[in-house]
Amino acid sequence: MPASRRLPPLRALEAFVRIVRLGSAKAAANELGLSPSALSRRVGALEDFVGKRLFTRQHQAMKLTEDGQTFYNAVSPKLEALAEAVESQMETSNVMRLHLGVPALYAGERLFPHLPELRKLHPRLHIDIDTGPQLETRLGDSLDAAIVLSKGPDALLHAVRLDHNQVHAFASPKLAAEIGLHPDPAKLAKQTFLISGALPESYDAWKTALGMEDLEPAAIDHYDSAQLILEAAAQGLGIAILNDDHPERTGDDRVVRLFDVTVESPYSYWFVCRPRELESRPVRLFHDWLIKTML
């Protein structure tokens, strides 16, 4: 039988990986219940083992060296493989559950079509979907992670940008015919605009792109759901301002896009969670799969 290879001190390896994933030595120490000096000793033990400096230390900050980044890139996939190997030997009834917040339209049109692939990869991972309001503020409480439409998440959160959105205006075919193919300030001033109360800058960006910053429509109706905005537009209740091409993506012919203009949205879809949640197996599996699939 061949001699066993020496393994690195696993507690030191755990400390190293948590610092990298959480982006902060302080956060890693808090997660592990260690003092900063104890955490530093564990990292030092790992550096002695591999014979390389993995971090530079400046005051309270620890920054990966080039060798440290190379080491993490080599080790992290192996740790995931080890976790999956252990997972495969566990009882199949031992379900992993993720509480995920996500806007309803994103869930239905972008996320759900890919979920069968995730289920094949990780059959024990089950997801509770929450489409309620204020997703970002409920992280760490009723939600493990969320996909949000935002100008930029809280700086204290781990965040990954999933796309760069555009603003589109949609209306029923009948109303679109009345408005015409080209922007007419007089006609638009007579209309009702349907906008998201949580995303007001989308409407401002759209007006600016059309050169109509001073446009004052007949009314602005606010909604807390993109689905309801779309449904109201389909019923001829006004012009919907949306941060995505949902109708064109799904082939909804009850509405048509107004004008041939490109408007960059102030808002994008982001995956967000509290940094410590990345150490949770369900969150980590979903996070890694989402980034690989959506980016």
CSV table of C-alpha atoms in Angstrom, one decimal:
chain,number,residue,atom,x,y,z
A,1,MET,CA,0.0,0.0,0.0
A,2,PRO,CA,1.4,3.4,-1.0
A,3,ALA,CA,2.3,5.8,1.8
A,4,SER,CA,-0.4,8.3,2.7
A,5,ARG,CA,0.2,11.9,1.5
A,6,ARG,CA,0.4,14.6,4.1
A,7,LEU,CA,-2.8,16.6,4.3
A,8,PRO,CA,-2.7,20.3,5.3
A,9,PRO,CA,-4.1,21.2,8.7
A,10,LEU,CA,-7.8,21.2,7.9
A,11,ARG,CA,-8.7,24.0,10.4
A,12,ALA,CA,-6.0,26.2,8.8
A,13,LEU,CA,-7.4,25.4,5.4
A,14,GLU,CA,-10.9,26.2,6.6
A,15,ALA,CA,-9.7,29.6,7.9
A,16,PHE,CA,-7.9,30.4,4.6
A,17,VAL,CA,-11.0,29.6,2.5
A,18,ARG,CA,-13.4,31.6,4.7
A,19,ILE,CA,-11.2,34.6,4.5
A,20,VAL,CA,-11.2,34.5,0.8
A,21,ARG,CA,-14.9,33.8,0.4
A,22,LEU,CA,-16.0,36.3,3.0
A,23,GLY,CA,-13.6,38.9,1.8
A,24,SER,CA,-12.6,39.9,5.3
A,25,ALA,CA,-10.4,38.4,8.0
A,26,LYS,CA,-12.7,40.0,10.6
A,27,ALA,CA,-15.8,38.3,9.1
A,28,ALA,CA,-13.9,35.0,8.9
A,29,ALA,CA,-12.8,35.3,12.6
A,30,ASN,CA,-16.4,36.0,13.7
A,31,GLU,CA,-17.7,33.1,11.7
A,32,LEU,CA,-15.2,30.7,13.2
A,33,GLY,CA,-15.5,32.1,16.7
A,34,LEU,CA,-11.7,33.0,16.7
A,35,SER,CA,-9.7,36.0,17.9
A,36,PRO,CA,-7.8,37.8,15.1
A,37,SER,CA,-4.6,36.5,16.5
A,38,ALA,CA,-5.8,32.9,16.5
A,39,LEU,CA,-7.0,33.2,12.9
A,40,SER,CA,-3.7,34.6,11.9
A,41,ARG,CA,-1.9,31.6,13.5
A,42,ARG,CA,-4.0,29.2,11.5
A,43,VAL,CA,-3.2,31.0,8.3
A,44,GLY,CA,0.5,31.0,9.3
A,45,ALA,CA,0.4,27.3,9.9
A,46,LEU,CA,-1.0,26.8,6.4
A,47,GLU,CA,1.7,29.1,4.9
A,48,ASP,CA,4.3,27.1,6.7
A,49,PHE,CA,2.9,23.9,5.3
A,50,VAL,CA,2.8,25.0,1.7
A,51,GLY,CA,6.0,27.0,1.9
A,52,LYS,CA,4.4,30.2,0.4
A,53,ARG,CA,3.1,33.5,1.6
A,54,LEU,CA,-0.6,33.4,0.9
A,55,PHE,CA,-1.6,36.8,2.2
A,56,THR,CA,0.0,40.2,2.6
A,57,ARG,CA,-0.8,41.8,6.0
A,58,GLN,CA,-1.3,45.5,6.4
A,59,HIS,CA,-2.7,46.7,9.7
A,60,GLN,CA,-5.9,44.7,10.1
A,61,ALA,CA,-6.3,43.8,6.4
A,62,MET,CA,-5.2,40.6,4.7
A,63,LYS,CA,-4.9,40.6,0.9
A,64,LEU,CA,-4.3,37.5,-1.2
A,65,THR,CA,-0.8,37.3,-2.8
A,66,GLU,CA,-0.4,36.0,-6.3
A,67,ASP,CA,0.6,32.6,-4.8
A,68,GLY,CA,-2.4,32.8,-2.5
A,69,GLN,CA,-4.8,33.3,-5.4
A,70,THR,CA,-3.2,30.4,-7.3
A,71,PHE,CA,-3.5,28.2,-4.2
A,72,TYR,CA,-7.2,29.1,-3.7
A,73,ASN,CA,-8.0,28.5,-7.4
A,74,ALA,CA,-6.4,25.0,-7.1
A,75,VAL,CA,-7.9,24.1,-3.7
A,76,SER,CA,-11.4,25.5,-3.9
A,77,PRO,CA,-12.7,23.1,-6.6
A,78,LYS,CA,-11.2,20.1,-4.7
A,79,LEU,CA,-13.0,21.2,-1.5
A,80,GLU,CA,-16.3,21.4,-3.4
A,81,ALA,CA,-15.6,17.9,-4.9
A,82,LEU,CA,-14.9,16.6,-1.4
A,83,ALA,CA,-18.2,18.1,-0.1
A,84,GLU,CA,-20.1,16.6,-3.1
A,85,ALA,CA,-18.5,13.2,-2.4
A,86,VAL,CA,-19.6,13.3,1.2
A,87,GLU,CA,-23.0,14.5,0.2
A,88,SER,CA,-23.4,11.6,-2.2
A,89,GLN,CA,-22.9,9.1,0.7
A,90,MET,CA,-25.6,10.8,2.9
A,91,GLU,CA,-29.1,9.6,3.1
A,92,THR,CA,-31.1,10.8,0.1
A,93,SER,CA,-33.9,11.9,2.4
A,94,ASN,CA,-31.6,14.5,3.9
A,95,VAL,CA,-32.8,17.5,2.0
A,96,MET,CA,-30.9,20.7,1.6
A,97,ARG,CA,-33.2,23.7,1.6
A,98,LEU,CA,-32.6,27.2,0.2
A,99,HIS,CA,-35.0,30.1,1.0
A,100,LEU,CA,-34.7,32.3,-2.1
A,101,GLY,CA,-36.2,35.7,-2.7
A,102,VAL,CA,-36.7,36.6,-6.4
A,103,PRO,CA,-39.0,38.8,-8.5
A,104,ALA,CA,-41.8,36.9,-10.0
A,105,LEU,CA,-41.1,37.8,-13.6
A,106,TYR,CA,-37.4,36.9,-13.3
A,107,ALA,CA,-38.3,33.6,-11.6
A,108,GLY,CA,-40.8,32.6,-14.3
A,109,GLU,CA,-38.9,33.7,-17.4
A,110,ARG,CA,-35.2,33.3,-16.5
A,111,LEU,CA,-34.8,31.1,-13.5
A,112,PHE,CA,-37.4,28.3,-13.8
A,113,PRO,CA,-36.4,27.1,-17.3
A,114,HIS,CA,-33.0,26.3,-15.9
A,115,LEU,CA,-34.0,24.7,-12.6
A,116,PRO,CA,-34.3,21.2,-14.0
A,117,GLU,CA,-30.6,21.3,-14.8
A,118,LEU,CA,-29.9,22.3,-11.2
A,119,ARG,CA,-32.1,19.5,-9.9
A,120,LYS,CA,-30.1,17.0,-11.9
A,121,LEU,CA,-26.8,18.3,-10.6
A,122,HIS,CA,-27.9,18.5,-7.0
A,123,PRO,CA,-31.1,16.4,-6.4
A,124,ARG,CA,-31.1,17.0,-2.7
A,125,LEU,CA,-31.2,20.8,-3.1
A,126,HIS,CA,-34.7,22.2,-2.8
A,127,ILE,CA,-35.7,25.8,-3.1
A,128,ASP,CA,-38.5,27.7,-1.4
A,129,ILE,CA,-39.4,30.7,-3.6
A,130,ASP,CA,-40.5,34.1,-2.1
A,131,THR,CA,-41.6,36.8,-4.5
A,132,GLY,CA,-42.6,39.2,-1.7
A,133,PRO,CA,-41.4,42.8,-1.3
A,134,GLN,CA,-38.2,44.2,0.3
A,135,LEU,CA,-36.2,41.1,-0.5
A,136,GLU,CA,-32.8,42.7,0.4
A,137,THR,CA,-33.9,43.7,3.9
A,138,ARG,CA,-35.1,40.2,4.7
A,139,LEU,CA,-31.7,38.5,4.1
A,140,GLY,CA,-30.6,36.7,7.2
A,141,ASP,CA,-34.1,36.6,8.5
A,142,SER,CA,-36.7,34.8,6.3
A,143,LEU,CA,-34.3,34.6,3.3
A,144,ASP,CA,-31.0,32.9,2.8
A,145,ALA,CA,-30.3,34.7,-0.5
A,146,ALA,CA,-32.1,36.8,-3.2
A,147,ILE,CA,-32.1,38.0,-6.7
A,148,VAL,CA,-33.0,41.7,-6.7
A,149,LEU,CA,-33.4,44.4,-9.3
A,150,SER,CA,-31.3,47.3,-7.9
A,151,LYS,CA,-29.0,50.2,-8.7
A,152,GLY,CA,-26.5,48.5,-6.4
A,153,PRO,CA,-27.0,46.4,-3.3
A,154,ASP,CA,-25.9,47.3,0.2
A,155,ALA,CA,-22.1,47.3,0.4
A,156,LEU,CA,-22.1,44.9,3.3
A,157,LEU,CA,-23.7,42.2,1.2
A,158,HIS,CA,-22.0,39.7,-1.1
A,159,ALA,CA,-23.3,40.7,-4.5
A,160,VAL,CA,-22.9,39.5,-8.1
A,161,ARG,CA,-24.3,41.4,-11.0
A,162,LEU,CA,-26.2,39.1,-13.3
A,163,ASP,CA,-26.9,41.4,-16.2
A,164,HIS,CA,-27.1,45.0,-17.6
A,165,ASN,CA,-30.7,45.9,-18.2
A,166,GLN,CA,-32.5,48.3,-20.6
A,167,VAL,CA,-35.6,50.3,-20.1
A,168,HIS,CA,-38.5,49.6,-22.5
A,169,ALA,CA,-41.9,51.2,-23.0
A,170,PHE,CA,-44.8,48.9,-23.9
A,171,ALA,CA,-48.5,49.5,-24.7
A,172,SER,CA,-51.4,47.7,-26.1
A,173,PRO,CA,-51.4,47.5,-30.0
A,174,LYS,CA,-54.5,49.8,-30.0
A,175,LEU,CA,-52.8,52.5,-27.9
A,176,ALA,CA,-49.5,52.1,-29.7
A,177,ALA,CA,-51.3,52.8,-33.0
A,178,GLU,CA,-52.8,56.0,-31.6
A,179,ILE,CA,-49.4,57.2,-30.3
A,180,GLY,CA,-47.6,56.4,-33.6
A,181,LEU,CA,-44.1,55.2,-34.5
A,182,HIS,CA,-42.2,58.4,-33.5
A,183,PRO,CA,-42.2,60.2,-30.1
A,184,ASP,CA,-44.7,63.0,-30.0
A,185,PRO,CA,-44.6,65.1,-26.8
A,186,ALA,CA,-48.2,66.3,-27.4
A,187,LYS,CA,-49.5,62.8,-27.7
A,188,LEU,CA,-47.4,61.4,-24.8
A,189,ALA,CA,-48.6,64.2,-22.5
A,190,LYS,CA,-52.1,62.9,-22.8
A,191,GLN,CA,-51.1,59.4,-21.6
A,192,THR,CA,-51.0,57.5,-18.3
A,193,PHE,CA,-47.7,56.0,-17.5
A,194,LEU,CA,-47.5,52.8,-15.4
A,195,ILE,CA,-44.2,52.5,-13.4
A,196,SER,CA,-42.7,50.6,-10.5
A,197,GLY,CA,-42.8,52.6,-7.3
A,198,ALA,CA,-39.5,51.0,-6.3
A,199,LEU,CA,-37.8,51.8,-9.6
A,200,PRO,CA,-38.7,55.4,-10.3
A,201,GLU,CA,-35.4,56.3,-12.1
A,202,SER,CA,-36.4,54.0,-15.0
A,203,TYR,CA,-39.1,56.5,-16.2
A,204,ASP,CA,-36.6,59.4,-15.8
A,205,ALA,CA,-34.0,57.5,-17.9
A,206,TRP,CA,-36.6,56.8,-20.6
A,207,LYS,CA,-37.7,60.4,-20.8
A,208,THR,CA,-34.1,61.6,-21.0
A,209,ALA,CA,-33.2,59.2,-23.8
A,210,LEU,CA,-36.1,60.6,-25.8
A,211,GLY,CA,-35.1,64.2,-25.1
A,212,MET,CA,-38.3,64.8,-23.1
A,213,GLU,CA,-37.0,65.5,-19.6
A,214,ASP,CA,-39.8,68.0,-19.0
A,215,LEU,CA,-42.6,65.6,-20.1
A,216,GLU,CA,-45.7,65.9,-17.8
A,217,PRO,CA,-48.1,63.1,-18.6
A,218,ALA,CA,-51.8,63.1,-17.7
A,219,ALA,CA,-51.1,60.7,-14.8
A,220,ILE,CA,-48.5,58.3,-13.4
A,221,ASP,CA,-49.8,55.1,-11.8
A,222,HIS,CA,-47.5,53.3,-9.4
A,223,TYR,CA,-47.4,49.5,-9.0
A,224,ASP,CA,-45.3,47.2,-6.8
A,225,SER,CA,-45.3,44.4,-9.4
A,226,ALA,CA,-43.9,44.2,-12.9
A,227,GLN,CA,-46.4,41.6,-13.7
A,228,LEU,CA,-49.3,43.9,-12.8
A,229,ILE,CA,-47.7,46.8,-14.8
A,230,LEU,CA,-47.6,44.5,-17.8
A,231,GLU,CA,-51.2,43.3,-17.3
A,232,ALA,CA,-52.4,46.9,-17.0
A,233,ALA,CA,-50.7,47.8,-20.2
A,234,ALA,CA,-52.2,44.8,-22.0
A,235,GLN,CA,-55.6,46.0,-20.9
A,236,GLY,CA,-55.0,49.5,-22.4
A,237,LEU,CA,-54.6,51.3,-19.1
A,238,GLY,CA,-51.5,53.1,-20.1
A,239,ILE,CA,-47.8,52.9,-21.1
A,240,ALA,CA,-45.8,50.4,-19.2
A,241,ILE,CA,-42.2,51.3,-18.3
A,242,LEU,CA,-40.3,48.1,-17.7
A,243,ASN,CA,-36.7,47.3,-16.9
A,244,ASP,CA,-36.7,44.3,-19.2
A,245,ASP,CA,-38.0,43.0,-22.5
A,246,HIS,CA,-40.3,40.5,-20.7
A,247,PRO,CA,-43.1,40.6,-23.3
A,248,GLU,CA,-40.7,40.1,-26.3
A,249,ARG,CA,-38.9,37.4,-24.4
A,250,THR,CA,-42.1,35.5,-23.8
A,251,GLY,CA,-43.9,36.4,-27.1
A,252,ASP,CA,-46.7,38.2,-25.4
A,253,ASP,CA,-48.5,39.9,-28.3
A,254,ARG,CA,-51.0,41.7,-26.1
A,255,VAL,CA,-48.4,44.5,-25.9
A,256,VAL,CA,-45.9,46.0,-28.3
A,257,ARG,CA,-42.8,48.1,-27.7
A,258,LEU,CA,-43.0,51.8,-28.4
A,259,PHE,CA,-40.3,53.5,-30.5
A,260,ASP,CA,-36.9,52.2,-31.6
A,261,VAL,CA,-34.7,53.5,-28.9
A,262,THR,CA,-32.1,52.0,-26.6
A,263,VAL,CA,-32.2,53.1,-23.0
A,264,GLU,CA,-29.7,51.9,-20.4
A,265,SER,CA,-31.5,51.1,-17.2
A,266,PRO,CA,-30.2,52.5,-13.9
A,267,TYR,CA,-31.1,49.1,-12.4
A,268,SER,CA,-29.6,45.6,-12.8
A,269,TYR,CA,-30.4,42.1,-11.5
A,270,TRP,CA,-28.1,41.0,-8.7
A,271,PHE,CA,-27.6,37.9,-6.7
A,272,VAL,CA,-27.2,38.9,-3.1
A,273,CYS,CA,-26.7,37.3,0.3
A,274,ARG,CA,-24.9,38.0,3.6
A,275,PRO,CA,-21.2,37.0,3.3
A,276,ARG,CA,-21.5,34.4,6.0
A,277,GLU,CA,-24.2,32.6,4.0
A,278,LEU,CA,-21.7,31.6,1.4
A,279,GLU,CA,-20.5,29.0,3.9
A,280,SER,CA,-23.9,27.4,3.8
A,281,ARG,CA,-23.9,24.5,1.4
A,282,PRO,CA,-27.3,25.3,-0.2
A,283,VAL,CA,-26.4,28.9,-0.8
A,284,ARG,CA,-22.9,28.0,-2.2
A,285,LEU,CA,-24.3,25.4,-4.6
A,286,PHE,CA,-27.0,27.8,-5.9
A,287,HIS,CA,-24.6,30.7,-6.1
A,288,ASP,CA,-22.0,28.8,-8.1
A,289,TRP,CA,-24.5,27.3,-10.4
A,290,LEU,CA,-26.3,30.6,-11.0
A,291,ILE,CA,-23.1,32.4,-11.9
A,292,LYS,CA,-22.1,29.7,-14.3
A,293,THR,CA,-25.5,29.5,-15.9
A,294,MET,CA,-26.5,33.2,-16.1
A,295,LEU,CA,-23.3,35.0,-16.8
